Amino acid sequence: KVAPDGKTLAVVYGSADNNEGSLVLFDLPEGKERASLGAAKGIRSVAYSPDGKHLVTGDFDNKAHLRDPKTGAGCRFSSCDR
């Protein structure tokens, strides 16, 4: 999924077989990987908020995780809103 500003690509990996998953963020203008984070369960979806200030991933346990759109690290709503 490309961020609304067109500068970051968020890619998720994983499967429903209780395998680990990952979230990888790519800096599109630089053409380089910015961050890579592992997850205990496979990640099945990723979405940015329309303003790009929030990133959410969904895993195969049917849980949503709010993440910092710059680093991919998990955060609470108030700490992501910078």
mmCIF file of N, CA, C and O in Angstrom:
data_model
loop_
_atom_site.group_PDB
_atom_site.id
_atom_site.type_symbol
_atom_site.label_atom_id
_atom_site.label_comp_id
_atom_site.label_asym_id
_atom_site.label_seq_id
_atom_site.Cartn_x
_atom_site.Cartn_y
_atom_site.Cartn_z
ATOM 1 N N LYS A 1 0.852 -1.177 0.000
ATOM 2 C CA LYS A 1 0.000 0.000 0.000
ATOM 3 C C LYS A 1 0.895 1.237 0.000
ATOM 4 O O LYS A 1 1.810 1.345 0.806
ATOM 5 N N VAL A 2 0.623 2.159 -0.879
ATOM 6 C CA VAL A 2 1.401 3.402 -0.951
ATOM 7 C C VAL A 2 0.755 4.455 -0.048
ATOM 8 O O VAL A 2 -0.464 4.613 -0.036
ATOM 9 N N ALA A 3 1.588 5.166 0.718
ATOM 10 C CA ALA A 3 1.107 6.228 1.602
ATOM 11 C C ALA A 3 0.461 7.331 0.768
ATOM 12 O O ALA A 3 0.813 7.523 -0.398
ATOM 13 N N PRO A 4 -0.470 8.092 1.368
ATOM 14 C CA PRO A 4 -1.132 9.169 0.632
ATOM 15 C C PRO A 4 -0.182 10.198 0.017
ATOM 16 O O PRO A 4 -0.489 10.763 -1.030
ATOM 17 N N ASP A 5 0.980 10.420 0.632
ATOM 18 C CA ASP A 5 1.921 11.396 0.064
ATOM 19 C C ASP A 5 2.786 10.789 -1.046
ATOM 20 O O ASP A 5 3.583 11.483 -1.673
ATOM 21 N N GLY A 6 2.639 9.484 -1.291
ATOM 22 C CA GLY A 6 3.366 8.816 -2.353
ATOM 23 C C GLY A 6 4.823 8.532 -2.051
ATOM 24 O O GLY A 6 5.566 8.099 -2.925
ATOM 25 N N LYS A 7 5.260 8.725 -0.803
ATOM 26 C CA LYS A 7 6.672 8.586 -0.475
ATOM 27 C C LYS A 7 7.041 7.263 0.189
ATOM 28 O O LYS A 7 8.218 6.930 0.284
ATOM 29 N N THR A 8 6.051 6.521 0.684
ATOM 30 C CA THR A 8 6.332 5.275 1.397
ATOM 31 C C THR A 8 5.454 4.156 0.873
ATOM 32 O O THR A 8 4.263 4.347 0.639
ATOM 33 N N LEU A 9 6.052 2.989 0.729
ATOM 34 C CA LEU A 9 5.323 1.771 0.373
ATOM 35 C C LEU A 9 5.368 0.837 1.564
ATOM 36 O O LEU A 9 6.447 0.533 2.073
ATOM 37 N N ALA A 10 4.202 0.393 2.039
ATOM 38 C CA ALA A 10 4.105 -0.561 3.135
ATOM 39 C C ALA A 10 3.735 -1.918 2.548
ATOM 40 O O ALA A 10 2.746 -2.046 1.831
ATOM 41 N N VAL A 11 4.550 -2.935 2.850
ATOM 42 C CA VAL A 11 4.335 -4.289 2.351
ATOM 43 C C VAL A 11 4.239 -5.227 3.545
ATOM 44 O O VAL A 11 5.055 -5.130 4.472
ATOM 45 N N VAL A 12 3.250 -6.129 3.526
ATOM 46 C CA VAL A 12 3.099 -7.095 4.611
ATOM 47 C C VAL A 12 3.232 -8.513 4.066
ATOM 48 O O VAL A 12 2.911 -8.787 2.913
ATOM 49 N N TYR A 13 3.737 -9.393 4.938
ATOM 50 C CA TYR A 13 3.932 -10.794 4.596
ATOM 51 C C TYR A 13 3.342 -11.659 5.700
ATOM 52 O O TYR A 13 3.252 -11.245 6.840
ATOM 53 N N GLY A 14 3.023 -12.870 5.370
ATOM 54 C CA GLY A 14 2.589 -13.829 6.377
ATOM 55 C C GLY A 14 1.527 -14.747 5.829
ATOM 56 O O GLY A 14 0.998 -14.545 4.740
ATOM 57 N N SER A 15 1.242 -15.782 6.606
ATOM 58 C CA SER A 15 0.211 -16.735 6.214
ATOM 59 C C SER A 15 -0.628 -17.104 7.424
ATOM 60 O O SER A 15 -0.289 -16.793 8.560
ATOM 61 N N ALA A 16 -1.700 -17.815 7.194
ATOM 62 C CA ALA A 16 -2.619 -18.198 8.259
ATOM 63 C C ALA A 16 -2.153 -19.436 9.007
ATOM 64 O O ALA A 16 -2.830 -19.901 9.909
ATOM 65 N N ASP A 17 -1.005 -19.981 8.668
ATOM 66 C CA ASP A 17 -0.526 -21.233 9.264
ATOM 67 C C ASP A 17 0.291 -21.019 10.540
ATOM 68 O O ASP A 17 1.228 -21.760 10.806
ATOM 69 N N ASN A 18 -0.046 -20.004 11.318
ATOM 70 C CA ASN A 18 0.680 -19.669 12.550
ATOM 71 C C ASN A 18 2.153 -19.366 12.300
ATOM 72 O O ASN A 18 2.987 -19.556 13.161
ATOM 73 N N ASN A 19 2.464 -18.940 11.096
ATOM 74 C CA ASN A 19 3.828 -18.534 10.786
ATOM 75 C C ASN A 19 4.009 -17.062 11.124
ATOM 76 O O ASN A 19 3.054 -16.307 11.198
ATOM 77 N N GLU A 20 5.256 -16.688 11.304
ATOM 78 C CA GLU A 20 5.555 -15.284 11.568
ATOM 79 C C GLU A 20 5.237 -14.441 10.338
ATOM 80 O O GLU A 20 5.202 -14.936 9.223
ATOM 81 N N GLY A 21 5.029 -13.175 10.586
ATOM 82 C CA GLY A 21 4.774 -12.234 9.510
ATOM 83 C C GLY A 21 5.720 -11.059 9.630
ATOM 84 O O GLY A 21 6.528 -10.985 10.546
ATOM 85 N N SER A 22 5.611 -10.139 8.694
ATOM 86 C CA SER A 22 6.446 -8.941 8.779
ATOM 87 C C SER A 22 5.799 -7.782 8.051
ATOM 88 O O SER A 22 4.960 -7.962 7.172
ATOM 89 N N LEU A 23 6.205 -6.607 8.462
ATOM 90 C CA LEU A 23 5.831 -5.349 7.837
ATOM 91 C C LEU A 23 7.128 -4.701 7.375
ATOM 92 O O LEU A 23 8.066 -4.555 8.166
ATOM 93 N N VAL A 24 7.195 -4.340 6.104
ATOM 94 C CA VAL A 24 8.387 -3.682 5.564
ATOM 95 C C VAL A 24 7.954 -2.351 4.958
ATOM 96 O O VAL A 24 6.980 -2.300 4.205
ATOM 97 N N LEU A 25 8.655 -1.291 5.329
ATOM 98 C CA LEU A 25 8.397 0.040 4.789
ATOM 99 C C LEU A 25 9.539 0.428 3.856
ATOM 100 O O LEU A 25 10.713 0.304 4.217
ATOM 101 N N PHE A 26 9.181 0.872 2.667
ATOM 102 C CA PHE A 26 10.173 1.297 1.685
ATOM 103 C C PHE A 26 10.040 2.792 1.435
ATOM 104 O O PHE A 26 8.931 3.299 1.278
ATOM 105 N N ASP A 27 11.167 3.475 1.390
ATOM 106 C CA ASP A 27 11.217 4.888 1.040
ATOM 107 C C ASP A 27 11.274 4.944 -0.482
ATOM 108 O O ASP A 27 12.288 4.598 -1.090
ATOM 109 N N LEU A 28 10.185 5.344 -1.111
ATOM 110 C CA LEU A 28 10.116 5.312 -2.573
ATOM 111 C C LEU A 28 11.060 6.295 -3.270
ATOM 112 O O LEU A 28 11.719 5.917 -4.236
ATOM 113 N N PRO A 29 11.181 7.554 -2.793
ATOM 114 C CA PRO A 29 12.115 8.452 -3.481
ATOM 115 C C PRO A 29 13.568 7.954 -3.444
ATOM 116 O O PRO A 29 14.301 8.100 -4.414
ATOM 117 N N GLU A 30 13.957 7.335 -2.324
ATOM 118 C CA GLU A 30 15.327 6.828 -2.181
ATOM 119 C C GLU A 30 15.482 5.430 -2.772
ATOM 120 O O GLU A 30 16.594 4.989 -3.039
ATOM 121 N N GLY A 31 14.360 4.707 -2.895
ATOM 122 C CA GLY A 31 14.416 3.342 -3.399
ATOM 123 C C GLY A 31 15.040 2.368 -2.423
ATOM 124 O O GLY A 31 15.623 1.368 -2.815
ATOM 125 N N LYS A 32 14.908 2.666 -1.111
ATOM 126 C CA LYS A 32 15.544 1.834 -0.085
ATOM 127 C C LYS A 32 14.540 1.414 0.978
ATOM 128 O O LYS A 32 13.540 2.088 1.219
ATOM 129 N N GLU A 33 14.861 0.300 1.635
ATOM 130 C CA GLU A 33 14.060 -0.164 2.761
ATOM 131 C C GLU A 33 14.289 0.771 3.938
ATOM 132 O O GLU A 33 15.424 1.066 4.293
ATOM 133 N N ARG A 34 13.204 1.245 4.549
ATOM 134 C CA ARG A 34 13.305 2.142 5.699
ATOM 135 C C ARG A 34 13.220 1.377 7.011
ATOM 136 O O ARG A 34 13.915 1.677 7.965
ATOM 137 N N ALA A 35 12.326 0.380 7.070
ATOM 138 C CA ALA A 35 12.128 -0.372 8.307
ATOM 139 C C ALA A 35 11.573 -1.747 7.987
ATOM 140 O O ALA A 35 10.872 -1.928 6.997
ATOM 141 N N SER A 36 11.912 -2.713 8.843
ATOM 142 C CA SER A 36 11.375 -4.060 8.722
ATOM 143 C C SER A 36 11.084 -4.563 10.129
ATOM 144 O O SER A 36 11.970 -4.550 10.981
ATOM 145 N N LEU A 37 9.840 -4.962 10.367
ATOM 146 C CA LEU A 37 9.438 -5.422 11.685
ATOM 147 C C LEU A 37 8.781 -6.788 11.595
ATOM 148 O O LEU A 37 7.921 -7.006 10.750
ATOM 149 N N GLY A 38 9.171 -7.677 12.482
ATOM 150 C CA GLY A 38 8.575 -8.999 12.544
ATOM 151 C C GLY A 38 7.324 -8.989 13.408
ATOM 152 O O GLY A 38 7.141 -8.128 14.261
ATOM 153 N N ALA A 39 6.467 -9.961 13.166
ATOM 154 C CA ALA A 39 5.239 -10.128 13.945
ATOM 155 C C ALA A 39 5.067 -11.601 14.256
ATOM 156 O O ALA A 39 5.463 -12.465 13.468
ATOM 157 N N ALA A 40 4.497 -11.900 15.416
ATOM 158 C CA ALA A 40 4.317 -13.292 15.832
ATOM 159 C C ALA A 40 3.388 -14.050 14.893
ATOM 160 O O ALA A 40 3.555 -15.246 14.675
ATOM 161 N N LYS A 41 2.417 -13.361 14.352
ATOM 162 C CA LYS A 41 1.451 -13.972 13.425
ATOM 163 C C LYS A 41 1.563 -13.295 12.067
ATOM 164 O O LYS A 41 2.023 -12.170 11.954
ATOM 165 N N GLY A 42 1.115 -13.975 11.052
ATOM 166 C CA GLY A 42 1.120 -13.400 9.712
ATOM 167 C C GLY A 42 0.267 -12.151 9.633
ATOM 168 O O GLY A 42 -0.777 -12.056 10.270
ATOM 169 N N ILE A 43 0.723 -11.182 8.884
ATOM 170 C CA ILE A 43 -0.028 -9.945 8.690
ATOM 171 C C ILE A 43 -0.735 -10.053 7.350
ATOM 172 O O ILE A 43 -0.122 -10.352 6.333
ATOM 173 N N ARG A 44 -2.035 -9.812 7.358
ATOM 174 C CA ARG A 44 -2.813 -10.010 6.129
ATOM 175 C C ARG A 44 -3.210 -8.729 5.425
ATOM 176 O O ARG A 44 -3.593 -8.755 4.261
ATOM 177 N N SER A 45 -3.146 -7.586 6.111
ATOM 178 C CA SER A 45 -3.574 -6.341 5.470
ATOM 179 C C SER A 45 -2.859 -5.144 6.084
ATOM 180 O O SER A 45 -2.359 -5.207 7.203
ATOM 181 N N VAL A 46 -2.841 -4.056 5.306
ATOM 182 C CA VAL A 46 -2.231 -2.807 5.766
ATOM 183 C C VAL A 46 -3.002 -1.657 5.135
ATOM 184 O O VAL A 46 -3.468 -1.762 3.995
ATOM 185 N N ALA A 47 -3.161 -0.573 5.889
ATOM 186 C CA ALA A 47 -3.868 0.604 5.373
ATOM 187 C C ALA A 47 -3.336 1.854 6.054
ATOM 188 O O ALA A 47 -2.950 1.829 7.222
ATOM 189 N N TYR A 48 -3.322 2.943 5.294
ATOM 190 C CA TYR A 48 -2.987 4.264 5.825
ATOM 191 C C TYR A 48 -4.274 5.040 6.040
ATOM 192 O O TYR A 48 -5.244 4.866 5.294
ATOM 193 N N SER A 49 -4.259 5.940 7.015
ATOM 194 C CA SER A 49 -5.366 6.884 7.144
ATOM 195 C C SER A 49 -5.273 7.841 5.956
ATOM 196 O O SER A 49 -4.201 8.003 5.360
ATOM 197 N N PRO A 50 -6.370 8.500 5.586
ATOM 198 C CA PRO A 50 -6.337 9.406 4.426
ATOM 199 C C PRO A 50 -5.280 10.509 4.526
ATOM 200 O O PRO A 50 -4.720 10.919 3.519
ATOM 201 N N ASP A 51 -4.976 10.968 5.749
ATOM 202 C CA ASP A 51 -3.972 12.023 5.906
ATOM 203 C C ASP A 51 -2.555 11.463 6.066
ATOM 204 O O ASP A 51 -1.592 12.214 6.159
ATOM 205 N N GLY A 52 -2.419 10.127 6.110
ATOM 206 C CA GLY A 52 -1.108 9.500 6.216
ATOM 207 C C GLY A 52 -0.490 9.517 7.597
ATOM 208 O O GLY A 52 0.637 9.063 7.779
ATOM 209 N N LYS A 53 -1.213 10.000 8.601
ATOM 210 C CA LYS A 53 -0.658 10.096 9.949
ATOM 211 C C LYS A 53 -0.735 8.788 10.728
ATOM 212 O O LYS A 53 -0.110 8.654 11.774
ATOM 213 N N HIS A 54 -1.524 7.835 10.230
ATOM 214 C CA HIS A 54 -1.687 6.565 10.922
ATOM 215 C C HIS A 54 -1.575 5.403 9.945
ATOM 216 O O HIS A 54 -1.982 5.518 8.790
ATOM 217 N N LEU A 55 -1.022 4.309 10.438
ATOM 218 C CA LEU A 55 -0.875 3.084 9.667
ATOM 219 C C LEU A 55 -1.475 1.963 10.514
ATOM 220 O O LEU A 55 -1.207 1.887 11.717
ATOM 221 N N VAL A 56 -2.278 1.120 9.905
ATOM 222 C CA VAL A 56 -2.910 0.019 10.621
ATOM 223 C C VAL A 56 -2.622 -1.274 9.882
ATOM 224 O O VAL A 56 -2.703 -1.326 8.651
ATOM 225 N N THR A 57 -2.260 -2.321 10.648
ATOM 226 C CA THR A 57 -2.117 -3.646 10.056
ATOM 227 C C THR A 57 -3.146 -4.566 10.686
ATOM 228 O O THR A 57 -3.565 -4.371 11.831
ATOM 229 N N GLY A 58 -3.548 -5.567 9.934
ATOM 230 C CA GLY A 58 -4.476 -6.578 10.431
ATOM 231 C C GLY A 58 -3.824 -7.938 10.306
ATOM 232 O O GLY A 58 -3.203 -8.253 9.289
ATOM 233 N N ASP A 59 -3.930 -8.761 11.370
ATOM 234 C CA ASP A 59 -3.284 -10.067 11.324
ATOM 235 C C ASP A 59 -4.306 -11.201 11.211
ATOM 236 O O ASP A 59 -5.506 -10.973 11.192
ATOM 237 N N PHE A 60 -3.821 -12.416 11.146
ATOM 238 C CA PHE A 60 -4.689 -13.574 10.974
ATOM 239 C C PHE A 60 -5.411 -13.968 12.261
ATOM 240 O O PHE A 60 -6.192 -14.905 12.266
ATOM 241 N N ASP A 61 -5.150 -13.270 13.370
ATOM 242 C CA ASP A 61 -5.914 -13.456 14.601
ATOM 243 C C ASP A 61 -7.086 -12.480 14.658
ATOM 244 O O ASP A 61 -7.701 -12.304 15.696
ATOM 245 N N ASN A 62 -7.346 -11.797 13.548
ATOM 246 C CA ASN A 62 -8.423 -10.808 13.449
ATOM 247 C C ASN A 62 -8.233 -9.648 14.411
ATOM 248 O O ASN A 62 -9.191 -9.133 14.977
ATOM 249 N N LYS A 63 -6.992 -9.231 14.589
ATOM 250 C CA LYS A 63 -6.668 -8.082 15.424
ATOM 251 C C LYS A 63 -6.062 -6.998 14.547
ATOM 252 O O LYS A 63 -5.306 -7.282 13.625
ATOM 253 N N ALA A 64 -6.390 -5.760 14.874
ATOM 254 C CA ALA A 64 -5.813 -4.611 14.182
ATOM 255 C C ALA A 64 -4.743 -3.995 15.069
ATOM 256 O O ALA A 64 -4.872 -3.970 16.293
ATOM 257 N N HIS A 65 -3.675 -3.515 14.452
ATOM 258 C CA HIS A 65 -2.567 -2.917 15.194
ATOM 259 C C HIS A 65 -2.258 -1.542 14.617
ATOM 260 O O HIS A 65 -1.959 -1.412 13.432
ATOM 261 N N LEU A 66 -2.330 -0.530 15.469
ATOM 262 C CA LEU A 66 -1.989 0.828 15.079
ATOM 263 C C LEU A 66 -0.476 0.969 15.105
ATOM 264 O O LEU A 66 0.174 0.556 16.077
ATOM 265 N N ARG A 67 0.082 1.549 14.052
ATOM 266 C CA ARG A 67 1.535 1.649 13.943
ATOM 267 C C ARG A 67 1.961 3.049 13.525
ATOM 268 O O ARG A 67 1.213 3.770 12.886
ATOM 269 N N ASP A 68 3.180 3.385 13.892
ATOM 270 C CA ASP A 68 3.773 4.650 13.471
ATOM 271 C C ASP A 68 4.067 4.546 11.969
ATOM 272 O O ASP A 68 4.778 3.630 11.545
ATOM 273 N N PRO A 69 3.549 5.445 11.134
ATOM 274 C CA PRO A 69 3.754 5.324 9.694
ATOM 275 C C PRO A 69 5.189 5.572 9.229
ATOM 276 O O PRO A 69 5.550 5.215 8.122
ATOM 277 N N LYS A 70 6.022 6.136 10.089
ATOM 278 C CA LYS A 70 7.417 6.386 9.718
ATOM 279 C C LYS A 70 8.321 5.200 10.047
ATOM 280 O O LYS A 70 9.268 4.910 9.326
ATOM 281 N N THR A 71 8.002 4.504 11.158
ATOM 282 C CA THR A 71 8.872 3.411 11.616
ATOM 283 C C THR A 71 8.210 2.042 11.581
ATOM 284 O O THR A 71 8.898 1.035 11.635
ATOM 285 N N GLY A 72 6.876 2.000 11.568
ATOM 286 C CA GLY A 72 6.147 0.743 11.621
ATOM 287 C C GLY A 72 5.980 0.202 13.020
ATOM 288 O O GLY A 72 5.294 -0.799 13.230
ATOM 289 N N ALA A 73 6.590 0.851 14.008
ATOM 290 C CA ALA A 73 6.487 0.382 15.390
ATOM 291 C C ALA A 73 5.065 0.543 15.911
ATOM 292 O O ALA A 73 4.378 1.498 15.552
ATOM 293 N N GLY A 74 4.652 -0.388 16.751
ATOM 294 C CA GLY A 74 3.331 -0.302 17.362
ATOM 295 C C GLY A 74 3.252 0.899 18.283
ATOM 296 O O GLY A 74 4.249 1.299 18.884
ATOM 297 N N CYS A 75 2.073 1.490 18.384
ATOM 298 C CA CYS A 75 1.903 2.658 19.246
ATOM 299 C C CYS A 75 0.440 2.790 19.658
ATOM 300 O O CYS A 75 -0.437 2.167 19.070
ATOM 301 N N ARG A 76 0.233 3.598 20.644
ATOM 302 C CA ARG A 76 -1.133 3.953 21.039
ATOM 303 C C ARG A 76 -1.559 5.125 20.186
ATOM 304 O O ARG A 76 -0.737 5.857 19.650
ATOM 305 N N PHE A 77 -2.850 5.330 20.073
ATOM 306 C CA PHE A 77 -3.371 6.380 19.205
ATOM 307 C C PHE A 77 -2.741 7.727 19.486
ATOM 308 O O PHE A 77 -2.289 8.411 18.593
ATOM 309 N N SER A 78 -2.661 8.118 20.756
ATOM 310 C CA SER A 78 -2.132 9.444 21.089
ATOM 311 C C SER A 78 -0.647 9.577 20.766
ATOM 312 O O SER A 78 -0.188 10.645 20.373
ATOM 313 N N SER A 79 0.126 8.499 20.897
ATOM 314 C CA SER A 79 1.561 8.601 20.619
ATOM 315 C C SER A 79 1.859 8.533 19.124
ATOM 316 O O SER A 79 2.954 8.869 18.699
ATOM 317 N N CYS A 80 0.904 8.098 18.314
ATOM 318 C CA CYS A 80 1.106 8.074 16.857
ATOM 319 C C CYS A 80 0.747 9.408 16.230
ATOM 320 O O CYS A 80 1.167 9.702 15.123
ATOM 321 N N ASP A 81 -0.056 10.188 16.905
ATOM 322 C CA ASP A 81 -0.574 11.429 16.340
ATOM 323 C C ASP A 81 0.420 12.558 16.571
ATOM 324 O O ASP A 81 0.330 13.296 17.528
ATOM 325 N N ARG A 82 1.404 12.656 15.678
ATOM 326 C CA ARG A 82 2.460 13.662 15.842
ATOM 327 C C ARG A 82 2.384 14.692 14.784
ATOM 328 O O ARG A 82 2.127 14.521 13.684
#
